[in-house]
Coordinates of C-alpha atoms in Angstrom, one line a residue:
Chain A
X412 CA 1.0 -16.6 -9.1
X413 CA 3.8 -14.7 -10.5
X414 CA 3.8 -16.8 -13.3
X415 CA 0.2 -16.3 -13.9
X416 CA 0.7 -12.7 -13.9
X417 CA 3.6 -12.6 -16.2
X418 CA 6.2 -11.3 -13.7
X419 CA 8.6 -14.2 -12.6
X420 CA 11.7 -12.1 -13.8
X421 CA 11.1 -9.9 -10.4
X422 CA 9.8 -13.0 -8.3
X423 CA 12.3 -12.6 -5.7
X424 CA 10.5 -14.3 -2.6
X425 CA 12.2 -16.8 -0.4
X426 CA 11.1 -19.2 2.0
X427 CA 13.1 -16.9 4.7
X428 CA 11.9 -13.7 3.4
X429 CA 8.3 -14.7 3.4
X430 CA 9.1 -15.9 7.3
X431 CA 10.1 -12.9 8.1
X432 CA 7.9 -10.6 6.5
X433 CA 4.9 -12.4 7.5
X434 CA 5.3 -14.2 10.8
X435 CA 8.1 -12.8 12.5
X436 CA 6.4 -9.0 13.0
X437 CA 6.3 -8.0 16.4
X438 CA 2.9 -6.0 16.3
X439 CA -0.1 -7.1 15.8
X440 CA -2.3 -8.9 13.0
X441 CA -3.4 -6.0 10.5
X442 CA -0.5 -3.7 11.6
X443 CA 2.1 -5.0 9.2
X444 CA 2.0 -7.1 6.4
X445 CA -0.4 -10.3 7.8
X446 CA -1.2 -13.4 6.0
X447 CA -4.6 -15.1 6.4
X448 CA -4.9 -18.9 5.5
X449 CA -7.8 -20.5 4.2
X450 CA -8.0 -24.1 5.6
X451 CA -10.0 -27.3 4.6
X452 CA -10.6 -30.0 6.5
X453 CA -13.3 -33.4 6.2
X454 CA -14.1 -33.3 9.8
X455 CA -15.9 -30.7 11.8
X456 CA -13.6 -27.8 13.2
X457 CA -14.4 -27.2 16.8
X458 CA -15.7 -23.5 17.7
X459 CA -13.2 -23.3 20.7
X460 CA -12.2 -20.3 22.2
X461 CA -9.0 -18.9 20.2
X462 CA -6.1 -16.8 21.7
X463 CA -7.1 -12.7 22.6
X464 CA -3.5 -11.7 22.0
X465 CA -4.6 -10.8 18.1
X466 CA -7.2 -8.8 17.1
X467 CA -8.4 -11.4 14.5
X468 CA -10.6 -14.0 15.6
X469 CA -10.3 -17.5 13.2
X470 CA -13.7 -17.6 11.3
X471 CA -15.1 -21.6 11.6
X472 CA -17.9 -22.3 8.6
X473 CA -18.7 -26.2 9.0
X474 CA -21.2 -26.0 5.8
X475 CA -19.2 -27.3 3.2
X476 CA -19.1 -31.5 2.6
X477 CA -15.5 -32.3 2.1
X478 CA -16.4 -36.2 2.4
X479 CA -14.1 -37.1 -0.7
X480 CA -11.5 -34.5 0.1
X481 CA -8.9 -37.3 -1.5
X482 CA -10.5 -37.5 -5.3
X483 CA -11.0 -33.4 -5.2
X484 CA -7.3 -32.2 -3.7
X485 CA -4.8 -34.3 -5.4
X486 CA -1.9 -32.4 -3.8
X487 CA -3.3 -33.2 -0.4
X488 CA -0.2 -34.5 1.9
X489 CA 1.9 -31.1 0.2
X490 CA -0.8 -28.9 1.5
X491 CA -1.4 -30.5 5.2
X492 CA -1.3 -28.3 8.1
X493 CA 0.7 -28.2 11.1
X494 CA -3.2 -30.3 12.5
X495 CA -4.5 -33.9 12.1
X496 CA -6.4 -33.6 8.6
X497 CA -6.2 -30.2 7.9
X498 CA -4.9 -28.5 4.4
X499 CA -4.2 -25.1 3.1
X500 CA -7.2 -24.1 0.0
X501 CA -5.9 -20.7 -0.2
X502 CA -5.0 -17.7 1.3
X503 CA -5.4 -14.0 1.6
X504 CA -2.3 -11.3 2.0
X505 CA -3.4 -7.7 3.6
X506 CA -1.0 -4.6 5.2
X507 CA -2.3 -1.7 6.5
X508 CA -1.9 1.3 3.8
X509 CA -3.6 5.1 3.9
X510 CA -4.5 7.3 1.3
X511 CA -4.4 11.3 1.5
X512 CA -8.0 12.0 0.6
X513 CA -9.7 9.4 2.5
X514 CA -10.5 10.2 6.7
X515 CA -9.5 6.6 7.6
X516 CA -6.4 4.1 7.0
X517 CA -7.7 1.0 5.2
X518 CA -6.1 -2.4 3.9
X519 CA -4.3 -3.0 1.2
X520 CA -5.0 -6.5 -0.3
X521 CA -2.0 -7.7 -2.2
X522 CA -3.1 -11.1 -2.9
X523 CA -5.5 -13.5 -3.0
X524 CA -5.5 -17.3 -3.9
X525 CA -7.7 -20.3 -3.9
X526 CA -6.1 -23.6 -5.2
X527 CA -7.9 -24.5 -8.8
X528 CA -9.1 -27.5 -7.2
X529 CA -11.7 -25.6 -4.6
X530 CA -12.3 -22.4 -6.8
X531 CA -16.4 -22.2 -7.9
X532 CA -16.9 -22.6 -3.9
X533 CA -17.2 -19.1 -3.3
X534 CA -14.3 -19.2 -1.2
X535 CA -13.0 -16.3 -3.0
X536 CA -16.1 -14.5 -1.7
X537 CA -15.5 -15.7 1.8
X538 CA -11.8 -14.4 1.9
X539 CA -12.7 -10.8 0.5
X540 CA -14.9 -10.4 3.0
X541 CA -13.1 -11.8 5.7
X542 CA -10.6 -8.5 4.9
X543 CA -13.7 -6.0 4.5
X544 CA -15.3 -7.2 7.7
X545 CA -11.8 -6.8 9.4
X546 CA -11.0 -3.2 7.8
X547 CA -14.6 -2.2 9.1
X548 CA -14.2 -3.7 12.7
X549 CA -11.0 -2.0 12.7
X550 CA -12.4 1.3 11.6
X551 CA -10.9 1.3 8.6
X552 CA -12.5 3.7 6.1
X553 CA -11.1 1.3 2.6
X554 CA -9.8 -1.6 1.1
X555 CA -7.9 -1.5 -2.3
X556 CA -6.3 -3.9 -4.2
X557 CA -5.0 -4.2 -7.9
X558 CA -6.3 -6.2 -11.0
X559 CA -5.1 -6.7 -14.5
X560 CA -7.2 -5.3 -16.6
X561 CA -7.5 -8.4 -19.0
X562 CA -8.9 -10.3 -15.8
X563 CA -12.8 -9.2 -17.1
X564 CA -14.3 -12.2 -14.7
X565 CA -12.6 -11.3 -12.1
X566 CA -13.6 -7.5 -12.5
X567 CA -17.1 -8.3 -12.9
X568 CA -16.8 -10.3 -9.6
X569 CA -15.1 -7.4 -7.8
X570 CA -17.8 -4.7 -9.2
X571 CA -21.1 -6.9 -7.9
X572 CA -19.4 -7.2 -4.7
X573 CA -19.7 -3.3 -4.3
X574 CA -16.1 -2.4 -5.3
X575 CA -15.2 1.0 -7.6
X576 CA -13.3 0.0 -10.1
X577 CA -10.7 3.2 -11.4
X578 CA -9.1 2.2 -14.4
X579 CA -7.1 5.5 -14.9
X580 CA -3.9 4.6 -12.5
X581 CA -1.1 3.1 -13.8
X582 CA 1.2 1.4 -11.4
X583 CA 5.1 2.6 -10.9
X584 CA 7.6 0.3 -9.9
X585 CA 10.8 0.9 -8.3
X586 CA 13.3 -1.6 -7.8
X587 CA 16.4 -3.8 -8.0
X588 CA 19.5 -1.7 -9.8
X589 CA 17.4 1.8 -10.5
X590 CA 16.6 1.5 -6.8
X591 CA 20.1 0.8 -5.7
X592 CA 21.3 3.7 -7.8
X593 CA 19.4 6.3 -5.9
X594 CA 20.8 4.8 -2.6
X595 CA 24.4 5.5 -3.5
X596 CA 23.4 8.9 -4.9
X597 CA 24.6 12.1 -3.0
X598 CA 22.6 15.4 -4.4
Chain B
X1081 CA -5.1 17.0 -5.4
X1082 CA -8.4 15.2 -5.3
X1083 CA -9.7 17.8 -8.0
X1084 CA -6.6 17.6 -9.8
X1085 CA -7.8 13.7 -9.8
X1086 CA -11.5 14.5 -10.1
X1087 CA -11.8 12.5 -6.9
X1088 CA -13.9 15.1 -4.7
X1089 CA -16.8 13.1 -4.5
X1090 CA -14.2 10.6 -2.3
X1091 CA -12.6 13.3 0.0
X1092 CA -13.3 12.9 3.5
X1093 CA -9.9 14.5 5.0
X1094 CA -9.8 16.6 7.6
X1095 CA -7.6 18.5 9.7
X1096 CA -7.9 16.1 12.5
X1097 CA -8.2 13.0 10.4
X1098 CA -4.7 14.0 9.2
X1099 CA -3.0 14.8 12.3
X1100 CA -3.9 11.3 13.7
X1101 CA -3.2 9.6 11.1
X1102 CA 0.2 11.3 10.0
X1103 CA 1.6 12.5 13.3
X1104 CA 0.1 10.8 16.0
X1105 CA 1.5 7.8 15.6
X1106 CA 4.2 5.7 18.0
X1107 CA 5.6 4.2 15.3
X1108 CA 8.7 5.7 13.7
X1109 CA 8.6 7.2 10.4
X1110 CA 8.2 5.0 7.5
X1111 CA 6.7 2.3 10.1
X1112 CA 3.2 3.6 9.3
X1113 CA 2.4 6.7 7.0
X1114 CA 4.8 9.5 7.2
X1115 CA 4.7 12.7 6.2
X1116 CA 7.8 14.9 4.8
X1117 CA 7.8 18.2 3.8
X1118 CA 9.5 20.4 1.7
X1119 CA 10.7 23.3 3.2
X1120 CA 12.1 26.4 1.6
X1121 CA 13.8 30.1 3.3
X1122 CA 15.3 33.1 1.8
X1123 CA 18.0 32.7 4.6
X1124 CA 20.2 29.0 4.8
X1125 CA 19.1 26.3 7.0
X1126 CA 21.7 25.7 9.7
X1127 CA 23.3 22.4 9.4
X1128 CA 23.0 21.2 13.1
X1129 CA 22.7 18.3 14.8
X1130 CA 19.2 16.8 14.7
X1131 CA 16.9 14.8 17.0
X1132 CA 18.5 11.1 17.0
X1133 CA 14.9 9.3 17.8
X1134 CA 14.2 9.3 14.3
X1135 CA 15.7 7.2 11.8
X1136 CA 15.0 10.2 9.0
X1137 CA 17.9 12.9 9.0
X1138 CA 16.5 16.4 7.6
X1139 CA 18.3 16.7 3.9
X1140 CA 19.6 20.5 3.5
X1141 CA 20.5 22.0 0.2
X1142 CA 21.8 25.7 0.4
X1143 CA 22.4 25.6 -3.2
X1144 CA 19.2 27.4 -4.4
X1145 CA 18.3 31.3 -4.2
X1146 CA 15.4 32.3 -2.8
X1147 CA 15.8 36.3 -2.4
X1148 CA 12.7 36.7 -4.1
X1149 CA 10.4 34.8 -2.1
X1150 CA 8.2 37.4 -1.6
X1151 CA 7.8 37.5 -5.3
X1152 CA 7.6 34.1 -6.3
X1153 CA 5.0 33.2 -3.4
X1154 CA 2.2 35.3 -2.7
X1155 CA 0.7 32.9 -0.5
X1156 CA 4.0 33.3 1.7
X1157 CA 1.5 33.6 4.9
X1158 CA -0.7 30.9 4.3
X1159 CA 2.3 28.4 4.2
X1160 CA 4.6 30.0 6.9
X1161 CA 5.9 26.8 9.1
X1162 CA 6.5 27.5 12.7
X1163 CA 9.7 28.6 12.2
X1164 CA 10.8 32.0 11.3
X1165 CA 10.8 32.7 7.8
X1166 CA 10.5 29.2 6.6
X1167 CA 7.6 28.3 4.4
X1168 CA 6.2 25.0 3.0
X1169 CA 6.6 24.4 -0.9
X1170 CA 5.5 21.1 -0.7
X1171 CA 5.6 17.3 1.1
X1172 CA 5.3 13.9 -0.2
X1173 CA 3.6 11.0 1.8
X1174 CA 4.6 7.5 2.5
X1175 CA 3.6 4.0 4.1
X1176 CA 5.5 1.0 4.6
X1177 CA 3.9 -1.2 1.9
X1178 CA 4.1 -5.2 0.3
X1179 CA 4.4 -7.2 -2.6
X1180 CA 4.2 -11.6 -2.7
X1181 CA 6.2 -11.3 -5.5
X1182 CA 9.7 -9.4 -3.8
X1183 CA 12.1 -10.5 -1.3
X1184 CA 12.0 -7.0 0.8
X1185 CA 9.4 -4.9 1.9
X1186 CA 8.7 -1.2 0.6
X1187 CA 7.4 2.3 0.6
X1188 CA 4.2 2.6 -1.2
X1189 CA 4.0 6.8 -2.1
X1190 CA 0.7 7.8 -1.9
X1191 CA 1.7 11.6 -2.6
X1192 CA 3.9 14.0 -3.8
X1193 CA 2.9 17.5 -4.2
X1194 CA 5.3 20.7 -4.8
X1195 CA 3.3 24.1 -5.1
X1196 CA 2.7 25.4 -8.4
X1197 CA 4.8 28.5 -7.9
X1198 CA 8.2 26.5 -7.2
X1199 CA 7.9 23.8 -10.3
X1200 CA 10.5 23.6 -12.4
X1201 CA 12.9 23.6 -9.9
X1202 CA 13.8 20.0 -9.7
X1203 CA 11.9 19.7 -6.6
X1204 CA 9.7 16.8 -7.7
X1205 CA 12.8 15.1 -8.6
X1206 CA 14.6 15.8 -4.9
X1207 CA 11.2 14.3 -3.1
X1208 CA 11.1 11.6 -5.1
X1209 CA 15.2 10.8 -4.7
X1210 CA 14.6 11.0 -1.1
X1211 CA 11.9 8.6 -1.1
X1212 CA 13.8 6.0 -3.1
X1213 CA 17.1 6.5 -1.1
X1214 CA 15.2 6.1 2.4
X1215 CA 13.8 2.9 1.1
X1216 CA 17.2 1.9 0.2
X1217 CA 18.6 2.9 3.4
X1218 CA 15.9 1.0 5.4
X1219 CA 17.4 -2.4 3.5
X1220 CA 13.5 -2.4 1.4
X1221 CA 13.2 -3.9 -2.2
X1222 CA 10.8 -1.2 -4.1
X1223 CA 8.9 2.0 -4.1
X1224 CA 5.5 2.0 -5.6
X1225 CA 2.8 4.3 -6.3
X1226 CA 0.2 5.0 -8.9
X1227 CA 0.0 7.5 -12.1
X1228 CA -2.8 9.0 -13.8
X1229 CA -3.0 7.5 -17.7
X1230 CA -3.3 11.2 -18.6
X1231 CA -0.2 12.1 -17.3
X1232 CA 2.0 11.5 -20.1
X1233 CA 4.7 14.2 -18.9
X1234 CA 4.8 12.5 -15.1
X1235 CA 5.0 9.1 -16.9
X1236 CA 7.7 10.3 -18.8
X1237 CA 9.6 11.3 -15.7
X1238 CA 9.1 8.5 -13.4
X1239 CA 10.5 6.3 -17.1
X1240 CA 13.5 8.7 -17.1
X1241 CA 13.9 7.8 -13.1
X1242 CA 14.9 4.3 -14.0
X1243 CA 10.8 3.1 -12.4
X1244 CA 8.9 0.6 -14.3
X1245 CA 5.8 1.5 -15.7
X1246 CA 3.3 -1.5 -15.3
X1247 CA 0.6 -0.3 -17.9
X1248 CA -1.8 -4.1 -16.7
X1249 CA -3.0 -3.0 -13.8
X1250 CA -6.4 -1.2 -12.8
X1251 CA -6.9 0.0 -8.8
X1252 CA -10.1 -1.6 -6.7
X1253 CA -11.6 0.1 -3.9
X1254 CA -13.9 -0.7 -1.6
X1255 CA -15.2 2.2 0.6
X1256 CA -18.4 3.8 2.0
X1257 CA -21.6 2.3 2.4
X1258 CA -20.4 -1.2 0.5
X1259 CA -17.3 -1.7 2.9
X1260 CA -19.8 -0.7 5.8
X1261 CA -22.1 -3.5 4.1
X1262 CA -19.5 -6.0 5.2
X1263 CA -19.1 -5.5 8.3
X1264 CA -23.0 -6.1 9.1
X1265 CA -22.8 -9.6 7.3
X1266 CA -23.2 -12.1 9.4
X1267 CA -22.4 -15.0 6.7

């Protein structure tokens, strides 16, 4: 992804630091930075009742055929889950985030990814409004999210789906030594 | 602001929405969106010991004059804090945010705002400083926020900051009656 998007020179992610940023939070789902995964599987998944410690209930769609999961997903046994025949299609990154003129908090959406080998599916529908359906169950009054601006598919796809698009902010960026600098300053 | 950013037609702030949002929480500042304002008195701030339940220290600078005030501000009343000849001059406004791409969390700035009558004073540059050296402090990666294209001047002096200006990117948001859309799908 951050190839894709031209910024591997400030890819800094571990394997450690996504652990810890993502699954090691002690509040709940939607109240920190949460990850949402996206999982594909050829058999039915059962509609059991889930855990009502989180405030985010799994959402179970059994209306896709994934008969021939093996000659669509090369990359299968890389993306198994922690369950019998289960793999990871993509996935959906959210934190909670406010804005001064709006009445309610909202979500910001800070990525979201479906392997090429399931995109066309719609899944990229179903994980956008997994977010807006949780932002509005939460009472959440927004969710925002970036795009580059030579992504015109993806735009269009955002626009039909009810979003505002506001092309005139820029975004400002931080980090590494500049940041550092400011840390050690003292007036 | 939000006519400053001919956003009026999205402003839904209120007094209340603003005091649950920015003071009510339980979470300590820069866990969830946190206000700080600027504060400014013809007489100098004592340098006491302050309240150790926060993990923000008050930054005082006795290094500007203000004899004037009276002067300078003629809306003195109207921004009189609840102490004695204190006023408010300004406030910038902060959550703790994420990006995929970094090791470290952030602050994501969603405002900063000095009063017309005390620009030029370097203020903009103190809010901003304290921004990035909290984030610094709190062991986070980045600071982010958004700029008007317009804004050449600002632009300018976020560039002479030592922030990156990332020109790609266009802001999404969902809100209103689409996001409310969402919540009563079913599929």
């Amino acid at each position: 992804m951050a190839e894709y998007h031209g910024l591997s020179q400030i890819f800094t992610t571990t394997e450690t630091s996504l652990y810890n940023n993502l699954f090691k939070s002690p509040n709940p789902p939607f109240h920190s930075p949460t990850a949402l995964i996206l999982e594909i599987s050829p058999n039915p998944f059962p509609q059991t009742n889930h855990s009502t410690t989180t405030n985010f209930v799994p959402i179970i769609k059994n209306n896709y055929n994934f008969d021939n999961l093996e000659i669509l997903d090369h990359q299968l046994e890389t993306y198994r889950s922690k369950f019998n025949d289960v793999y990871v299609a993509g996935h959906v990154l959210v934190y909670p985030s406010y804005n001064g003129f709006f009445e309610k908090p909202g979500l910001f959406l800070d990525q979201m990814f479906v392997r090429k080998c399931y995109r066309g599916m719609k899944f990229g529908k179903l994980l956008f409004s997994v977010v807006a359906m949780q932002a509005e169950k939460m009472g959440m009054g927004m969710v925002d999210w970036l795009v580059a601006d030579w992504n015109e598919e993806t735009i269009n796809f955002y626009e039909k789906m009810g979003a505002h698009y506001i092309p005139e902010y820029r975004l400002c960026k931080l980090y590494g030594d500049q940041l550092q600098a400011f840390g050690r300053k003292s007036d």
